[in-house]
């Protein structure tokens, strides 16, 4: 059976930063890259808010740089999905989808979160070409344009407000006429002259075209949830803001989590309730969810794990 000092589960900015720091500390590191090697940034286009890249960088390219930098110091990537973690004894035993086992003295959970999507036609096709699940990441590209936000929670209200900095108009599309969002957030959105609302409405399809070999969203096919009437609404952008799901089901019953499934870490650290298992990135962050904050917390997890391992060896 293969043994490693630190097993990192997840390969987004958090996982690779943890791998970089841990391997530079001379630890043997294996990164289990999972089903989406490189994580959420591999499904975005241009990233302009990652410090160090003055002119921006494409998401997949950025993650390739992360990977190469971690590999340079000896971290190894395994393109496997961990399906089970046995934390009942140390070293921990990780099992992949083929039943193969790896043992590790410490585990860093960097499994991220997944933005919930509507799952309707055109959504995957125009993701990054007008459709987005992150206003902070992509709002800037919609200067002077007509955009929509789907959802009726606090995220939808916050993203709608944020997008008014750039967009000419922002329309919130919500499937009911009552909001899940807090009153203060709804009131703020309603008071913003650039924001309007389409209530009892849902997007049935994203419609677009191809201009000079580039895909481009042009319309939303919107259905009234009461009358079922369908209209095509011209749209330059659509931000899906119907919540996120942390990818933490593997650790249910093992690691402490909040109601939604975000892993609870202790104080300002990456320590979980299980000694030797550390958590970082979006799997434990429901608030910031940015590549740079995930990378920062990956660094914290590597330092915590390194110090914890040292304490074990000297005990
Ligand atoms: P929520 O789960 O609170 O809201 C999701 C919204 O999306 C709901 O309005 C829901 O509609 C709608 N929705 C869900 N699925 C679909 C679907 N398939 N089709 C159409 N609409 C759908 O998620 P949020 O991300 O908004 O918030 C998550 C947590 O983070 C909350 O606790 C929130 O308070 C918090 N938060 C706080 C902020 C702040 O205080 N500044 C900012 C952002 C988030 P319906 O209501 O009909 O179910």
Short mmCIF file of C-alpha atoms and ligand atoms in Angstrom, two decimals:
data_model
loop_
_atom_site.label_atom_id
_atom_site.label_comp_id
_atom_site.label_asym_id
_atom_site.label_seq_id
_atom_site.Cartn_x
_atom_site.Cartn_y
_atom_site.Cartn_z
CA UNK A 1 0.00 0.00 0.00
CA UNK A 2 1.21 3.48 -0.87
CA UNK A 3 2.01 5.76 2.08
CA UNK A 4 2.40 9.53 2.12
CA UNK A 5 3.02 12.17 4.76
CA UNK A 6 0.14 14.35 3.62
CA UNK A 7 -2.79 13.45 1.38
CA UNK A 8 -4.58 16.42 -0.13
CA UNK A 9 -8.07 15.81 -1.44
CA UNK A 10 -9.00 18.40 -4.05
CA UNK A 11 -7.07 20.32 -6.68
CA UNK A 12 -8.32 23.90 -6.73
CA UNK A 13 -6.32 26.89 -5.46
CA UNK A 14 -6.59 25.63 -1.86
CA UNK A 15 -5.37 22.10 -2.62
CA UNK A 16 -2.45 23.15 -4.81
CA UNK A 17 -1.32 25.89 -2.43
CA UNK A 18 -1.39 23.39 0.43
CA UNK A 19 0.63 21.02 -1.79
CA UNK A 20 3.17 23.74 -2.62
CA UNK A 21 3.78 24.69 1.00
CA UNK A 22 3.83 21.11 2.31
CA UNK A 23 6.19 19.83 -0.39
CA UNK A 24 8.52 22.80 0.11
CA UNK A 25 8.59 21.79 3.78
CA UNK A 26 10.12 18.51 2.57
CA UNK A 27 7.02 16.45 3.19
CA UNK A 28 5.84 13.72 0.86
CA UNK A 29 2.61 15.00 -0.66
CA UNK A 30 -0.02 13.34 -2.81
CA UNK A 31 -2.83 15.41 -4.33
CA UNK A 32 -5.95 13.52 -5.27
CA UNK A 33 -7.25 15.65 -8.10
CA UNK A 34 -10.77 14.18 -8.26
CA UNK A 35 -13.30 14.49 -11.06
CA UNK A 36 -12.57 18.12 -11.94
CA UNK A 37 -8.76 18.50 -11.90
CA UNK A 38 -7.97 22.14 -11.19
CA UNK A 39 -11.35 22.80 -9.60
CA UNK A 40 -13.90 25.52 -10.30
CA UNK A 41 -11.48 27.88 -12.09
CA UNK A 42 -11.15 25.41 -14.92
CA UNK A 43 -14.73 26.21 -15.96
CA UNK A 44 -14.22 29.97 -15.95
CA UNK A 45 -12.66 32.05 -18.69
CA UNK A 46 -10.56 35.06 -17.76
CA UNK A 47 -9.49 35.64 -14.15
CA UNK A 48 -8.59 39.28 -13.55
CA UNK A 49 -8.64 39.40 -9.76
CA UNK A 50 -5.91 36.89 -8.93
CA UNK A 51 -3.00 39.03 -7.69
CA UNK A 52 0.25 38.68 -9.57
CA UNK A 53 -1.27 38.58 -13.04
CA UNK A 54 -1.40 42.20 -14.10
CA UNK A 55 -3.25 41.50 -17.33
CA UNK A 56 -5.35 38.60 -16.05
CA UNK A 57 -5.02 34.94 -16.93
CA UNK A 58 -7.39 32.26 -18.19
CA UNK A 59 -8.74 30.08 -15.36
CA UNK A 60 -7.49 26.73 -16.77
CA UNK A 61 -4.05 28.25 -17.45
CA UNK A 62 -3.84 29.62 -13.91
CA UNK A 63 -4.57 26.18 -12.48
CA UNK A 64 -1.91 24.61 -14.70
CA UNK A 65 0.60 27.09 -13.23
CA UNK A 66 -0.56 26.15 -9.70
CA UNK A 67 -0.11 22.45 -10.53
CA UNK A 68 3.35 22.85 -12.08
CA UNK A 69 4.55 24.96 -9.16
CA UNK A 70 3.46 22.29 -6.65
CA UNK A 71 4.96 19.50 -8.78
CA UNK A 72 8.25 21.36 -8.98
CA UNK A 73 8.77 20.71 -5.29
CA UNK A 74 7.85 17.05 -5.50
CA UNK A 75 4.09 16.98 -4.88
CA UNK A 76 2.49 14.18 -6.87
CA UNK A 77 -0.89 14.38 -8.55
CA UNK A 78 -3.09 11.32 -8.72
CA UNK A 79 -6.08 11.62 -11.04
CA UNK A 80 -8.30 9.63 -8.75
CA UNK A 81 -11.47 10.18 -6.84
CA UNK A 82 -11.34 9.41 -3.12
CA UNK A 83 -14.54 7.62 -2.21
CA UNK A 84 -13.82 6.76 1.43
CA UNK A 85 -11.64 8.04 4.26
CA UNK A 86 -11.10 5.88 7.32
CA UNK A 87 -10.28 8.18 10.21
CA UNK A 88 -10.77 5.56 12.92
CA UNK A 89 -7.04 4.85 13.12
CA UNK A 90 -3.79 6.60 12.18
CA UNK A 91 -2.35 6.64 9.62
CA UNK A 92 -5.60 7.51 7.86
CA UNK A 93 -6.64 5.22 5.01
CA UNK A 94 -8.00 6.72 1.80
CA UNK A 95 -9.74 4.53 -0.75
CA UNK A 96 -10.20 5.51 -4.38
CA UNK A 97 -12.98 4.63 -6.84
CA UNK A 98 -11.16 1.42 -7.81
CA UNK A 99 -10.82 0.30 -4.20
CA UNK A 100 -7.07 1.07 -4.07
CA UNK A 101 -5.85 2.34 -0.73
CA UNK A 102 -3.34 4.99 0.31
CA UNK A 103 -2.35 5.72 3.88
CA UNK A 104 -1.47 9.22 5.09
CA UNK A 105 -0.22 10.67 8.35
CA UNK A 106 -2.29 13.81 7.79
CA UNK A 107 -5.13 14.71 5.45
CA UNK A 108 -5.97 18.13 4.03
CA UNK A 109 -9.53 18.47 2.77
CA UNK A 110 -9.71 20.92 -0.13
CA UNK A 111 -12.73 19.53 -1.94
CA UNK A 112 -14.31 22.92 -2.66
CA UNK A 113 -17.91 23.75 -3.32
CA UNK A 114 -20.08 23.58 -6.37
CA UNK A 115 -22.36 26.41 -7.44
CA UNK A 116 -25.84 25.07 -7.87
CA UNK A 117 -27.08 25.48 -11.42
CA UNK A 118 -30.53 25.34 -12.97
CA UNK A 119 -29.64 22.39 -15.19
CA UNK A 120 -31.59 23.73 -18.17
CA UNK A 121 -30.56 23.66 -21.86
CA UNK A 122 -27.79 26.08 -22.84
CA UNK A 123 -26.45 26.52 -19.29
CA UNK A 124 -23.29 24.46 -19.72
CA UNK A 125 -22.86 25.64 -23.32
CA UNK A 126 -22.83 29.35 -22.41
CA UNK A 127 -21.04 29.02 -19.06
CA UNK A 128 -18.21 31.56 -19.31
CA UNK A 129 -19.80 33.04 -22.46
CA UNK A 130 -22.53 35.10 -20.79
CA UNK A 131 -23.63 32.66 -18.11
CA UNK A 132 -21.77 32.84 -14.80
CA UNK A 133 -22.17 31.65 -11.23
CA UNK A 134 -20.00 34.38 -9.70
CA UNK A 135 -20.65 38.12 -9.97
CA UNK A 136 -17.44 39.01 -8.10
CA UNK A 137 -15.45 37.03 -10.65
CA UNK A 138 -17.18 38.06 -13.85
CA UNK A 139 -19.22 41.23 -13.21
CA UNK A 140 -16.49 43.44 -14.61
CA UNK A 141 -16.96 41.96 -18.08
CA UNK A 142 -20.53 43.26 -18.29
CA UNK A 143 -19.85 46.99 -18.27
CA UNK A 144 -22.79 48.86 -19.82
CA UNK A 145 -24.67 45.63 -20.57
CA UNK A 146 -28.03 44.12 -19.69
CA UNK A 147 -27.70 41.34 -17.14
CA UNK A 148 -29.96 39.05 -15.12
CA UNK A 149 -29.57 37.39 -11.74
CA UNK A 150 -31.45 34.18 -11.05
CA UNK A 151 -32.47 33.54 -7.42
CA UNK A 152 -34.30 35.11 -4.53
CA UNK A 153 -31.84 34.64 -1.65
CA UNK A 154 -29.26 36.96 -0.08
CA UNK A 155 -26.65 35.99 -2.66
CA UNK A 156 -28.96 37.01 -5.51
CA UNK A 157 -29.66 40.39 -3.87
CA UNK A 158 -25.99 40.98 -3.10
CA UNK A 159 -24.89 40.01 -6.61
CA UNK A 160 -27.60 42.19 -8.18
CA UNK A 161 -26.39 45.19 -6.19
CA UNK A 162 -22.77 44.45 -7.02
CA UNK A 163 -23.51 44.11 -10.73
CA UNK A 164 -25.08 47.59 -10.89
CA UNK A 165 -21.52 48.95 -10.63
CA UNK A 166 -20.94 47.70 -14.14
CA UNK A 167 -24.14 46.75 -15.90
CA UNK A 168 -26.59 49.16 -17.48
CA UNK A 169 -29.48 47.21 -15.96
CA UNK A 170 -29.87 44.23 -13.66
CA UNK A 171 -33.04 42.15 -13.54
CA UNK A 172 -33.60 39.65 -10.75
CA UNK A 173 -35.52 36.60 -11.91
CA UNK A 174 -37.11 34.69 -9.03
CA UNK A 175 -39.44 31.72 -9.18
CA UNK A 176 -41.80 33.02 -6.46
CA UNK A 177 -43.17 36.43 -5.51
CA UNK A 178 -41.81 36.14 -1.99
CA UNK A 179 -38.10 36.34 -1.18
CA UNK A 180 -35.92 34.03 0.86
CA UNK A 181 -33.47 36.92 1.20
CA UNK A 182 -33.49 39.07 4.33
CA UNK A 183 -35.76 42.12 4.18
CA UNK A 184 -32.86 44.56 4.40
CA UNK A 185 -31.18 43.00 1.36
CA UNK A 186 -34.43 43.00 -0.64
CA UNK A 187 -35.14 46.62 0.33
CA UNK A 188 -31.66 47.66 -0.73
CA UNK A 189 -32.10 45.97 -4.10
CA UNK A 190 -35.54 47.49 -4.58
CA UNK A 191 -34.16 50.95 -3.80
CA UNK A 192 -31.48 50.61 -6.48
CA UNK A 193 -32.77 52.31 -9.64
CA UNK A 194 -30.78 49.98 -11.89
CA UNK A 195 -32.44 46.85 -10.47
CA UNK A 196 -35.81 45.51 -11.58
CA UNK A 197 -37.58 42.24 -10.81
CA UNK A 198 -39.25 39.48 -12.79
CA UNK A 199 -41.14 37.49 -10.18
CA UNK A 200 -42.92 34.15 -10.55
CA UNK A 201 -40.46 33.54 -13.33
CA UNK A 202 -37.83 30.97 -14.12
CA UNK A 203 -35.28 30.44 -16.89
CA UNK A 204 -36.18 27.44 -19.05
CA UNK A 205 -33.33 27.87 -21.53
CA UNK A 206 -30.27 30.01 -22.30
CA UNK A 207 -30.21 30.98 -25.97
CA UNK A 208 -27.21 32.32 -27.84
CA UNK A 209 -25.28 32.59 -31.03
CA UNK A 210 -21.72 32.34 -32.36
CA UNK A 211 -19.95 35.48 -33.52
CA UNK A 212 -16.43 35.20 -35.03
CA UNK A 213 -16.09 31.70 -33.60
CA UNK A 214 -17.03 32.92 -30.11
CA UNK A 215 -20.18 31.79 -28.35
CA UNK A 216 -22.36 34.54 -26.92
CA UNK A 217 -25.54 34.53 -24.87
CA UNK A 218 -28.31 36.59 -26.48
CA UNK A 219 -31.61 35.62 -24.81
CA UNK A 220 -33.20 33.95 -21.85
CA UNK A 221 -36.28 31.85 -22.41
CA UNK A 222 -38.28 32.78 -19.34
CA UNK A 223 -41.37 30.95 -18.13
CA UNK A 224 -43.98 32.45 -15.85
CA UNK A 225 -44.32 29.89 -13.04
CA UNK A 226 -48.00 30.73 -12.53
CA UNK A 227 -49.33 30.98 -16.09
CA UNK A 228 -46.60 28.91 -17.83
CA UNK A 229 -46.39 31.62 -20.48
CA UNK A 230 -42.96 31.70 -22.16
CA UNK A 231 -41.15 34.82 -23.38
CA UNK A 232 -37.70 35.36 -24.88
CA UNK A 233 -35.91 38.19 -23.12
CA UNK A 234 -32.76 39.78 -24.62
CA UNK A 235 -29.82 39.27 -22.23
CA UNK A 236 -26.07 39.87 -22.34
CA UNK A 237 -25.40 38.06 -19.10
CA UNK A 238 -27.08 35.73 -16.62
CA UNK A 239 -25.74 35.11 -13.12
CA UNK A 240 -27.05 32.00 -11.45
CA UNK A 241 -27.27 32.70 -7.70
CA UNK A 242 -29.30 29.84 -6.31
CA UNK A 243 -26.80 28.71 -3.68
CA UNK A 244 -23.66 26.61 -3.35
CA UNK A 245 -23.15 23.07 -2.17
CA UNK A 246 -19.85 22.27 -0.42
CA UNK A 247 -18.37 18.97 -1.68
CA UNK A 248 -18.13 17.42 1.74
CA UNK A 249 -20.50 14.43 1.70
CA UNK A 250 -17.45 12.14 2.02
CA UNK A 251 -16.91 13.49 5.53
CA UNK A 252 -20.48 13.44 6.85
CA UNK A 253 -20.58 11.95 10.33
CA UNK A 254 -16.79 12.35 10.62
CA UNK A 255 -16.09 16.08 10.46
CA UNK A 256 -18.19 18.75 12.17
CA UNK A 257 -20.21 20.72 9.62
CA UNK A 258 -22.80 23.47 9.61
CA UNK A 259 -26.38 22.88 8.42
CA UNK A 260 -25.45 23.32 4.76
CA UNK A 261 -22.39 21.02 4.93
CA UNK A 262 -19.50 23.50 5.25
CA UNK A 263 -16.75 21.98 7.42
CA UNK A 264 -16.28 23.76 10.73
CA UNK A 265 -12.68 24.69 11.53
CA UNK A 266 -11.36 25.86 14.87
CA UNK A 267 -10.83 29.59 15.39
CA UNK A 268 -8.51 31.08 12.80
CA UNK A 269 -6.94 27.70 12.01
CA UNK A 270 -7.63 24.88 9.57
CA UNK A 271 -8.02 22.30 12.37
CA UNK A 272 -11.15 20.18 12.18
CA UNK A 273 -12.61 18.17 15.04
CA UNK A 274 -10.49 15.16 13.93
CA UNK A 275 -6.85 15.37 14.94
CA UNK A 276 -4.71 15.20 11.80
CA UNK A 277 -7.44 16.23 9.35
CA UNK A 278 -7.33 19.84 8.19
CA UNK A 279 -9.79 21.72 5.98
CA UNK A 280 -9.29 24.68 3.67
CA UNK A 281 -10.83 26.50 0.73
CA UNK A 282 -14.49 26.62 -0.19
CA UNK A 283 -15.23 23.34 1.62
CA UNK A 284 -15.04 25.39 4.83
CA UNK A 285 -15.77 28.92 3.59
CA UNK A 286 -19.33 29.98 2.84
CA UNK A 287 -18.49 33.69 2.98
CA UNK A 288 -15.59 34.73 0.70
CA UNK A 289 -15.30 31.85 -1.80
CA UNK A 290 -12.54 33.47 -3.87
CA UNK A 291 -9.52 31.81 -5.47
CA UNK A 292 -7.18 34.01 -3.47
CA UNK A 293 -8.87 33.33 -0.12
CA UNK A 294 -8.92 29.61 -0.92
CA UNK A 295 -5.21 29.73 -1.75
CA UNK A 296 -4.52 31.58 1.51
CA UNK A 297 -6.39 29.02 3.54
CA UNK A 298 -4.55 26.21 1.69
CA UNK A 299 -1.31 27.75 2.90
CA UNK A 300 -2.69 27.81 6.44
CA UNK A 301 -3.69 24.13 6.23
CA UNK A 302 -0.21 23.10 5.06
CA UNK A 303 1.46 25.03 7.89
CA UNK A 304 -0.99 23.60 10.44
CA UNK A 305 -0.45 20.06 9.14
CA UNK A 306 3.34 20.43 9.06
CA UNK A 307 3.46 21.69 12.66
CA UNK A 308 1.01 19.03 13.79
CA UNK A 309 3.11 16.27 12.17
CA UNK A 310 6.26 17.65 13.79
CA UNK A 311 4.57 17.62 17.18
CA UNK A 312 3.50 13.98 16.61
CA UNK A 313 7.04 12.93 15.75
CA UNK A 314 8.59 14.70 18.72
CA UNK A 315 5.94 13.39 21.15
P1 LIG B 1 -30.37 30.46 -0.48
O1 LIG B 1 -30.53 28.98 -0.37
O2 LIG B 1 -30.65 31.31 0.70
O3 LIG B 1 -31.32 30.99 -1.66
C1 LIG B 1 -31.36 30.34 -2.89
C2 LIG B 1 -32.37 31.04 -3.76
O4 LIG B 1 -32.35 30.42 -5.03
C3 LIG B 1 -33.80 30.93 -3.23
O5 LIG B 1 -34.50 32.12 -3.45
C4 LIG B 1 -34.40 29.80 -4.08
O6 LIG B 1 -35.78 29.96 -4.35
C5 LIG B 1 -33.67 29.95 -5.38
N1 LIG B 1 -33.55 28.67 -6.04
C6 LIG B 1 -33.01 27.52 -5.55
N2 LIG B 1 -33.07 26.54 -6.48
C7 LIG B 1 -33.67 27.10 -7.56
C8 LIG B 1 -34.02 26.60 -8.84
N3 LIG B 1 -33.77 25.35 -9.20
N4 LIG B 1 -34.64 27.43 -9.72
C9 LIG B 1 -34.90 28.71 -9.38
N5 LIG B 1 -34.58 29.25 -8.18
C10 LIG B 1 -33.97 28.45 -7.29
O7 LIG B 1 -28.87 30.65 -1.05
P2 LIG B 1 -27.97 31.97 -1.03
O8 LIG B 1 -26.74 31.60 -1.78
O9 LIG B 1 -28.71 33.15 -1.45
O10 LIG B 1 -27.56 32.15 0.51
C11 LIG B 1 -26.87 31.11 1.21
C12 LIG B 1 -26.62 31.57 2.65
O11 LIG B 1 -25.65 32.61 2.67
C13 LIG B 1 -27.88 32.14 3.30
O12 LIG B 1 -27.88 31.78 4.65
C14 LIG B 1 -27.69 33.63 3.18
O13 LIG B 1 -28.39 34.36 4.18
C15 LIG B 1 -26.17 33.78 3.31
N6 LIG B 1 -25.71 35.00 2.64
C16 LIG B 1 -25.64 36.16 3.36
C17 LIG B 1 -25.24 37.33 2.77
C18 LIG B 1 -25.15 38.56 3.58
O14 LIG B 1 -25.67 38.58 4.67
N7 LIG B 1 -24.53 39.61 3.10
C19 LIG B 1 -24.86 37.40 1.35
C20 LIG B 1 -25.01 36.13 0.67
C21 LIG B 1 -25.43 35.00 1.31
P3 LIG B 1 -36.89 29.70 -3.22
O15 LIG B 1 -36.78 30.87 -2.29
O16 LIG B 1 -38.14 29.66 -4.00
O17 LIG B 1 -36.52 28.39 -2.58
#
